[in-house]
C-alpha cells in the first residue's frame, strides 16, 4: 500500500486532506482514484489507513479507516554525530542510518575533518540532506522523518539530554561497543559519535570522554567513516533490540 507523510493537522476526525507535491504524484504518476486505500503517516509515530474520497487538482480528500501507532519506531532515540566527511558521503550515511532507525543526524566540524565548511555554507546544503532523510524515511516506512541538524562544534554541544554517549574511537583497545551497551541496557537517549576520515585527535577524544562519552572500539579493523556510523547504529539497534 502506498505511503505518504502528512502534516499532523491534515487529519481531522475521520477525514484527511492531502495537499502539496504528493497530490500530483498520486493523481498523475500512481494514478490512484477514489476508493483506493493508502497509508498516511503524521511523522509523529501515528499512521492512518485511509480511503481516497476525491482527487482534485490541488488536494485529495480521504476517509480515515484505521489509526495505529507506527510499528517501525521504538521508545528510544539514537542521534548520530558524524564528523563532516568528504563530499558525497553524507548522503549515503544519512540514507543508510535512516533505514537502520536513526532519530537524528548531526554533522560536526572535527579537528581532522578534511572538508572545512562554515555553518552558513553547510546550511545551504541542509535542505538537500533533509530530502535524503525524507525519501529514506518513506522508503523504509519510518514513523518519523529523522532530522538532519546543522553543522556543530562538539566542544560547544550540549550532551546533557543523553543517557548514553558512545564515542567510536579508533585508538580504543579496552571497551567494546557491546560491553558499553550491556552496561546501560535501559538507555533511551543515545548519542553515537563517529570521526571523519582523519579520525579523532587525541585531545578531541579526551575532551569528549571528560564530558561523559564512553570510548568504544568497533572491532580490530578500521572502518571507513561512512561505514562506521551505520555499523555502530546497526550493532546498537541489534543489541538493545530497538
Ligand atoms: N584515521 C584513523 C586511522 O587511520 O586510524 C581512522 C579513522 S576512521 C576512517 C573514521 C572514524 O570511524 C573514526 O574516527 C572512528 O570514529 C570510527 N572507527 C573506524 N574504525 C573504528 C574502530 N575499529 N573502532 C572504533 N571506531 C572506529
mmCIF file of C-alpha atoms and ligand atoms in Angstrom:
data_model
loop_
_atom_site.group_PDB
_atom_site.id
_atom_site.type_symbol
_atom_site.label_atom_id
_atom_site.label_comp_id
_atom_site.label_asym_id
_atom_site.label_seq_id
_atom_site.Cartn_x
_atom_site.Cartn_y
_atom_site.Cartn_z
ATOM 1 C CA UNK A 1 0.000 0.000 0.000
ATOM 2 C CA UNK A 2 1.378 3.401 -0.966
ATOM 3 C CA UNK A 3 2.523 5.539 1.962
ATOM 4 C CA UNK A 4 2.657 9.305 2.405
ATOM 5 C CA UNK A 5 3.777 11.619 5.152
ATOM 6 C CA UNK A 6 1.199 14.229 6.038
ATOM 7 C CA UNK A 7 1.058 17.208 8.341
ATOM 8 C CA UNK A 8 -0.493 16.085 11.654
ATOM 9 C CA UNK A 9 -3.093 18.842 11.216
ATOM 10 C CA UNK A 10 -4.228 17.314 7.913
ATOM 11 C CA UNK A 11 -6.282 14.756 9.832
ATOM 12 C CA UNK A 12 -9.497 15.938 11.453
ATOM 13 C CA UNK A 13 -11.724 13.242 12.919
ATOM 14 C CA UNK A 14 -12.122 10.581 10.262
ATOM 15 C CA UNK A 15 -11.259 12.926 7.422
ATOM 16 C CA UNK A 16 -7.823 13.724 5.977
ATOM 17 C CA UNK A 17 -6.761 16.182 3.302
ATOM 18 C CA UNK A 18 -3.566 15.691 1.311
ATOM 19 C CA UNK A 19 -2.019 18.712 -0.411
ATOM 20 C CA UNK A 20 1.364 19.592 -1.890
ATOM 21 C CA UNK A 21 3.604 17.580 -4.200
ATOM 22 C CA UNK A 22 2.052 14.240 -3.261
ATOM 23 C CA UNK A 23 -1.229 15.265 -4.935
ATOM 24 C CA UNK A 24 0.382 15.257 -8.383
ATOM 25 C CA UNK A 25 2.280 12.078 -7.627
ATOM 26 C CA UNK A 26 -0.884 10.271 -6.539
ATOM 27 C CA UNK A 27 -3.031 11.552 -9.385
ATOM 28 C CA UNK A 28 -0.607 11.580 -12.316
ATOM 29 C CA UNK A 29 2.120 9.059 -11.514
ATOM 30 C CA UNK A 30 0.397 6.473 -9.349
ATOM 31 C CA UNK A 31 -2.987 7.249 -10.959
ATOM 32 C CA UNK A 32 -4.827 6.403 -7.763
ATOM 33 C CA UNK A 33 -8.562 7.006 -7.755
ATOM 34 C CA UNK A 34 -11.475 7.333 -5.333
ATOM 35 C CA UNK A 35 -11.847 4.053 -3.461
ATOM 36 C CA UNK A 36 -8.125 3.270 -3.434
ATOM 37 C CA UNK A 37 -6.559 2.885 0.020
ATOM 38 C CA UNK A 38 -3.246 4.409 1.170
ATOM 39 C CA UNK A 39 -1.250 4.695 4.398
ATOM 40 C CA UNK A 40 -0.766 8.183 5.825
ATOM 41 C CA UNK A 41 1.873 8.874 8.480
ATOM 42 C CA UNK A 42 1.923 12.049 10.542
ATOM 43 C CA UNK A 43 5.671 11.916 11.203
ATOM 44 C CA UNK A 44 4.969 11.641 14.925
ATOM 45 C CA UNK A 45 4.682 7.826 15.083
ATOM 46 C CA UNK A 46 0.953 7.619 14.155
ATOM 47 C CA UNK A 47 -0.312 6.012 10.947
ATOM 48 C CA UNK A 48 -3.698 6.040 9.244
ATOM 49 C CA UNK A 49 -5.161 3.637 6.748
ATOM 50 C CA UNK A 50 -7.297 5.875 4.569
ATOM 51 C CA UNK A 51 -9.518 5.512 1.522
ATOM 52 C CA UNK A 52 -9.470 8.180 -1.187
ATOM 53 C CA UNK A 53 -12.779 10.038 -1.423
ATOM 54 C CA UNK A 54 -11.896 12.551 -4.113
ATOM 55 C CA UNK A 55 -8.901 13.559 -6.222
ATOM 56 C CA UNK A 56 -8.907 17.273 -7.116
ATOM 57 C CA UNK A 57 -6.229 19.437 -8.782
ATOM 58 C CA UNK A 58 -4.699 20.756 -5.570
ATOM 59 C CA UNK A 59 -5.940 18.360 -2.931
ATOM 60 C CA UNK A 60 -7.067 14.841 -2.194
ATOM 61 C CA UNK A 61 -9.678 14.125 0.453
ATOM 62 C CA UNK A 62 -9.632 10.809 2.254
ATOM 63 C CA UNK A 63 -11.633 8.939 4.822
ATOM 64 C CA UNK A 64 -9.646 7.504 7.736
ATOM 65 C CA UNK A 65 -10.465 3.820 8.202
ATOM 66 C CA UNK A 66 -7.940 2.883 10.872
ATOM 67 C CA UNK A 67 -5.460 4.624 13.180
ATOM 68 C CA UNK A 68 -2.420 2.845 14.659
ATOM 69 C CA UNK A 69 0.944 3.546 16.251
ATOM 70 C CA UNK A 70 3.887 3.193 13.838
ATOM 71 C CA UNK A 71 5.411 -0.273 14.090
ATOM 72 C CA UNK A 72 8.815 0.923 12.922
ATOM 73 C CA UNK A 73 9.704 3.224 15.789
ATOM 74 C CA UNK A 74 10.899 2.478 19.301
ATOM 75 C CA UNK A 75 10.685 4.440 22.535
ATOM 76 C CA UNK A 76 14.416 5.129 22.323
ATOM 77 C CA UNK A 77 16.061 7.780 20.208
ATOM 78 C CA UNK A 78 19.536 7.477 18.730
ATOM 79 C CA UNK A 79 21.437 10.510 17.446
ATOM 80 C CA UNK A 80 24.468 10.135 15.194
ATOM 81 C CA UNK A 81 27.111 12.831 15.491
ATOM 82 C CA UNK A 82 29.033 12.437 12.225
ATOM 83 C CA UNK A 83 32.417 14.053 11.644
ATOM 84 C CA UNK A 84 31.971 16.048 8.427
ATOM 85 C CA UNK A 85 33.106 13.612 5.717
ATOM 86 C CA UNK A 86 34.387 14.270 2.211
ATOM 87 C CA UNK A 87 31.844 15.365 -0.389
ATOM 88 C CA UNK A 88 29.189 12.871 -1.425
ATOM 89 C CA UNK A 89 29.431 10.596 1.613
ATOM 90 C CA UNK A 90 26.983 12.341 3.942
ATOM 91 C CA UNK A 91 24.011 11.496 1.710
ATOM 92 C CA UNK A 92 24.854 7.792 1.904
ATOM 93 C CA UNK A 93 25.399 7.942 5.660
ATOM 94 C CA UNK A 94 22.044 9.682 6.152
ATOM 95 C CA UNK A 95 20.166 7.314 3.859
ATOM 96 C CA UNK A 96 21.506 4.106 5.444
ATOM 97 C CA UNK A 97 21.145 5.362 9.010
ATOM 98 C CA UNK A 98 17.518 6.369 8.373
ATOM 99 C CA UNK A 99 16.845 2.839 7.122
ATOM 100 C CA UNK A 100 18.514 1.497 10.272
ATOM 101 C CA UNK A 101 16.407 3.590 12.651
ATOM 102 C CA UNK A 102 18.374 6.758 13.432
ATOM 103 C CA UNK A 103 16.457 9.571 15.132
ATOM 104 C CA UNK A 104 18.731 12.484 14.180
ATOM 105 C CA UNK A 105 21.979 13.065 12.273
ATOM 106 C CA UNK A 106 24.154 15.977 13.386
ATOM 107 C CA UNK A 107 27.318 16.660 11.379
ATOM 108 C CA UNK A 108 30.197 18.178 13.275
ATOM 109 C CA UNK A 109 33.300 20.104 12.299
ATOM 110 C CA UNK A 110 36.046 17.777 13.555
ATOM 111 C CA UNK A 111 39.633 18.841 14.061
ATOM 112 C CA UNK A 112 40.720 16.373 11.391
ATOM 113 C CA UNK A 113 37.811 16.921 9.000
ATOM 114 C CA UNK A 114 39.341 17.220 5.524
ATOM 115 C CA UNK A 115 36.334 19.251 4.405
ATOM 116 C CA UNK A 116 36.064 22.599 6.160
ATOM 117 C CA UNK A 117 32.687 24.290 5.795
ATOM 118 C CA UNK A 118 31.225 27.253 7.651
ATOM 119 C CA UNK A 119 27.899 26.666 9.398
ATOM 120 C CA UNK A 120 26.394 29.071 6.846
ATOM 121 C CA UNK A 121 27.764 27.134 3.863
ATOM 122 C CA UNK A 122 26.602 23.864 5.350
ATOM 123 C CA UNK A 123 23.125 25.341 5.886
ATOM 124 C CA UNK A 124 22.855 25.848 2.100
ATOM 125 C CA UNK A 125 23.159 22.074 1.641
ATOM 126 C CA UNK A 126 20.974 21.119 4.604
ATOM 127 C CA UNK A 127 17.654 21.035 2.713
ATOM 128 C CA UNK A 128 19.171 18.517 0.277
ATOM 129 C CA UNK A 129 20.323 16.350 3.154
ATOM 130 C CA UNK A 130 16.892 16.621 4.783
ATOM 131 C CA UNK A 131 15.331 15.499 1.479
ATOM 132 C CA UNK A 132 17.558 12.399 1.527
ATOM 133 C CA UNK A 133 16.283 11.658 5.039
ATOM 134 C CA UNK A 134 12.662 12.203 3.922
ATOM 135 C CA UNK A 135 12.947 9.852 0.936
ATOM 136 C CA UNK A 136 14.703 7.188 3.016
ATOM 137 C CA UNK A 137 12.042 7.513 5.733
ATOM 138 C CA UNK A 138 9.278 6.977 3.144
ATOM 139 C CA UNK A 139 11.083 4.011 1.569
ATOM 140 C CA UNK A 140 11.791 2.317 4.912
ATOM 141 C CA UNK A 141 8.274 3.053 6.258
ATOM 142 C CA UNK A 142 9.553 5.075 9.185
ATOM 143 C CA UNK A 143 7.054 6.608 11.595
ATOM 144 C CA UNK A 144 9.111 9.799 11.800
ATOM 145 C CA UNK A 145 11.235 11.808 9.388
ATOM 146 C CA UNK A 146 14.670 11.876 11.072
ATOM 147 C CA UNK A 147 16.108 15.372 11.285
ATOM 148 C CA UNK A 148 19.455 16.338 9.773
ATOM 149 C CA UNK A 149 20.827 19.058 12.027
ATOM 150 C CA UNK A 150 23.120 21.954 11.230
ATOM 151 C CA UNK A 151 26.909 21.735 11.451
ATOM 152 C CA UNK A 152 28.098 21.923 15.068
ATOM 153 C CA UNK A 153 31.336 22.003 17.044
ATOM 154 C CA UNK A 154 31.403 19.217 19.648
ATOM 155 C CA UNK A 155 33.155 21.433 22.200
ATOM 156 C CA UNK A 156 30.065 23.647 22.221
ATOM 157 C CA UNK A 157 27.467 20.842 22.009
ATOM 158 C CA UNK A 158 25.135 20.183 24.968
ATOM 159 C CA UNK A 159 25.084 16.425 25.620
ATOM 160 C CA UNK A 160 23.070 16.680 28.845
ATOM 161 C CA UNK A 161 19.928 15.224 27.211
ATOM 162 C CA UNK A 162 21.582 11.872 26.530
ATOM 163 C CA UNK A 163 21.719 8.953 28.949
ATOM 164 C CA UNK A 164 24.476 7.216 26.978
ATOM 165 C CA UNK A 165 27.154 8.846 24.824
ATOM 166 C CA UNK A 166 29.266 6.398 22.811
ATOM 167 C CA UNK A 167 32.460 7.645 21.179
ATOM 168 C CA UNK A 168 33.675 5.339 18.419
ATOM 169 C CA UNK A 169 37.401 5.833 18.956
ATOM 170 C CA UNK A 170 39.814 4.060 16.645
ATOM 171 C CA UNK A 171 42.508 4.040 19.353
ATOM 172 C CA UNK A 172 40.253 2.351 21.944
ATOM 173 C CA UNK A 173 41.613 -1.085 22.865
ATOM 174 C CA UNK A 174 39.688 -1.920 26.051
ATOM 175 C CA UNK A 175 35.946 -1.268 25.890
ATOM 176 C CA UNK A 176 33.896 -2.810 23.115
ATOM 177 C CA UNK A 177 30.602 -1.366 21.928
ATOM 178 C CA UNK A 178 28.866 -4.491 23.219
ATOM 179 C CA UNK A 179 30.317 -4.035 26.710
ATOM 180 C CA UNK A 180 29.278 -0.372 26.851
ATOM 181 C CA UNK A 181 25.741 -1.159 25.675
ATOM 182 C CA UNK A 182 25.315 -4.060 28.083
ATOM 183 C CA UNK A 183 26.275 -1.746 30.919
ATOM 184 C CA UNK A 184 23.342 0.538 30.032
ATOM 185 C CA UNK A 185 20.563 -1.596 28.568
ATOM 186 C CA UNK A 186 17.898 0.866 29.729
ATOM 187 C CA UNK A 187 19.343 3.764 27.711
ATOM 188 C CA UNK A 188 16.678 5.724 25.874
ATOM 189 C CA UNK A 189 18.575 8.767 24.551
ATOM 190 C CA UNK A 190 21.784 7.593 22.941
ATOM 191 C CA UNK A 191 24.454 9.597 21.108
ATOM 192 C CA UNK A 192 26.839 7.827 18.730
ATOM 193 C CA UNK A 193 29.909 9.891 17.802
ATOM 194 C CA UNK A 194 31.934 8.963 14.702
ATOM 195 C CA UNK A 195 35.002 10.770 13.431
ATOM 196 C CA UNK A 196 35.775 11.887 9.870
ATOM 197 C CA UNK A 197 38.251 10.189 7.524
ATOM 198 C CA UNK A 198 41.161 11.549 9.555
ATOM 199 C CA UNK A 199 39.774 10.186 12.802
ATOM 200 C CA UNK A 200 39.831 11.878 16.211
ATOM 201 C CA UNK A 201 42.707 13.946 17.528
ATOM 202 C CA UNK A 202 43.658 12.572 20.978
ATOM 203 C CA UNK A 203 42.746 15.843 22.687
ATOM 204 C CA UNK A 204 39.355 15.795 20.938
ATOM 205 C CA UNK A 205 38.663 12.263 22.187
ATOM 206 C CA UNK A 206 39.838 13.258 25.689
ATOM 207 C CA UNK A 207 37.511 16.287 25.712
ATOM 208 C CA UNK A 208 34.548 14.052 24.846
ATOM 209 C CA UNK A 209 35.481 11.455 27.471
ATOM 210 C CA UNK A 210 35.785 14.246 30.035
ATOM 211 C CA UNK A 211 32.235 15.225 29.114
ATOM 212 C CA UNK A 212 30.841 11.756 29.751
ATOM 213 C CA UNK A 213 31.381 9.916 26.471
ATOM 214 C CA UNK A 214 32.295 6.228 26.729
ATOM 215 C CA UNK A 215 35.111 5.453 24.299
ATOM 216 C CA UNK A 216 34.373 2.191 22.479
ATOM 217 C CA UNK A 217 36.030 0.032 19.861
ATOM 218 C CA UNK A 218 34.035 -1.188 16.861
ATOM 219 C CA UNK A 219 36.431 -4.116 16.453
ATOM 220 C CA UNK A 220 40.009 -4.749 15.301
ATOM 221 C CA UNK A 221 39.534 -3.433 11.771
ATOM 222 C CA UNK A 222 39.491 0.247 10.859
ATOM 223 C CA UNK A 223 36.168 1.128 9.223
ATOM 224 C CA UNK A 224 35.730 3.999 6.811
ATOM 225 C CA UNK A 225 33.854 6.888 8.312
ATOM 226 C CA UNK A 226 30.873 6.175 6.067
ATOM 227 C CA UNK A 227 30.834 2.566 7.296
ATOM 228 C CA UNK A 228 31.434 3.234 10.985
ATOM 229 C CA UNK A 229 28.232 5.174 11.718
ATOM 230 C CA UNK A 230 25.887 2.684 10.113
ATOM 231 C CA UNK A 231 27.756 -0.292 11.563
ATOM 232 C CA UNK A 232 27.666 1.230 15.056
ATOM 233 C CA UNK A 233 23.976 2.021 14.670
ATOM 234 C CA UNK A 234 23.129 -1.458 13.425
ATOM 235 C CA UNK A 235 25.007 -3.076 16.308
ATOM 236 C CA UNK A 236 23.335 -0.741 18.829
ATOM 237 C CA UNK A 237 19.830 -1.413 17.458
ATOM 238 C CA UNK A 238 20.544 -5.150 17.460
ATOM 239 C CA UNK A 239 21.966 -5.216 20.985
ATOM 240 C CA UNK A 240 19.252 -3.066 22.561
ATOM 241 C CA UNK A 241 16.539 -4.658 20.394
ATOM 242 C CA UNK A 242 15.118 -1.300 19.366
HETATM 243 N N1 LIG B 1 42.404 7.997 10.660
HETATM 244 C C1 LIG B 1 42.089 6.851 11.525
HETATM 245 C C2 LIG B 1 43.184 5.809 11.477
HETATM 246 O O1 LIG B 1 43.763 5.630 10.407
HETATM 247 O O2 LIG B 1 43.328 5.126 12.490
HETATM 248 C C3 LIG B 1 40.803 6.181 11.046
HETATM 249 C C4 LIG B 1 39.598 6.993 11.219
HETATM 250 S S1 LIG B 1 38.223 6.077 10.670
HETATM 251 C C5 LIG B 1 38.429 6.144 8.970
HETATM 252 C C6 LIG B 1 36.890 7.225 10.922
HETATM 253 C C7 LIG B 1 36.125 7.049 12.211
HETATM 254 O O3 LIG B 1 35.457 5.793 12.194
HETATM 255 C C8 LIG B 1 36.945 7.015 13.456
HETATM 256 O O4 LIG B 1 37.285 8.308 13.910
HETATM 257 C C9 LIG B 1 36.018 6.300 14.405
HETATM 258 O O5 LIG B 1 35.033 7.194 14.883
HETATM 259 C C10 LIG B 1 35.389 5.268 13.512
HETATM 260 N N2 LIG B 1 36.061 3.983 13.523
HETATM 261 C C11 LIG B 1 36.517 3.297 12.464
HETATM 262 N N3 LIG B 1 37.009 2.097 12.822
HETATM 263 C C12 LIG B 1 36.854 2.011 14.178
HETATM 264 C C13 LIG B 1 37.138 1.012 15.145
HETATM 265 N N4 LIG B 1 37.678 -0.163 14.804
HETATM 266 N N5 LIG B 1 36.847 1.262 16.442
HETATM 267 C C14 LIG B 1 36.303 2.450 16.818
HETATM 268 N N6 LIG B 1 35.982 3.441 15.941
HETATM 269 C C15 LIG B 1 36.252 3.217 14.631
#
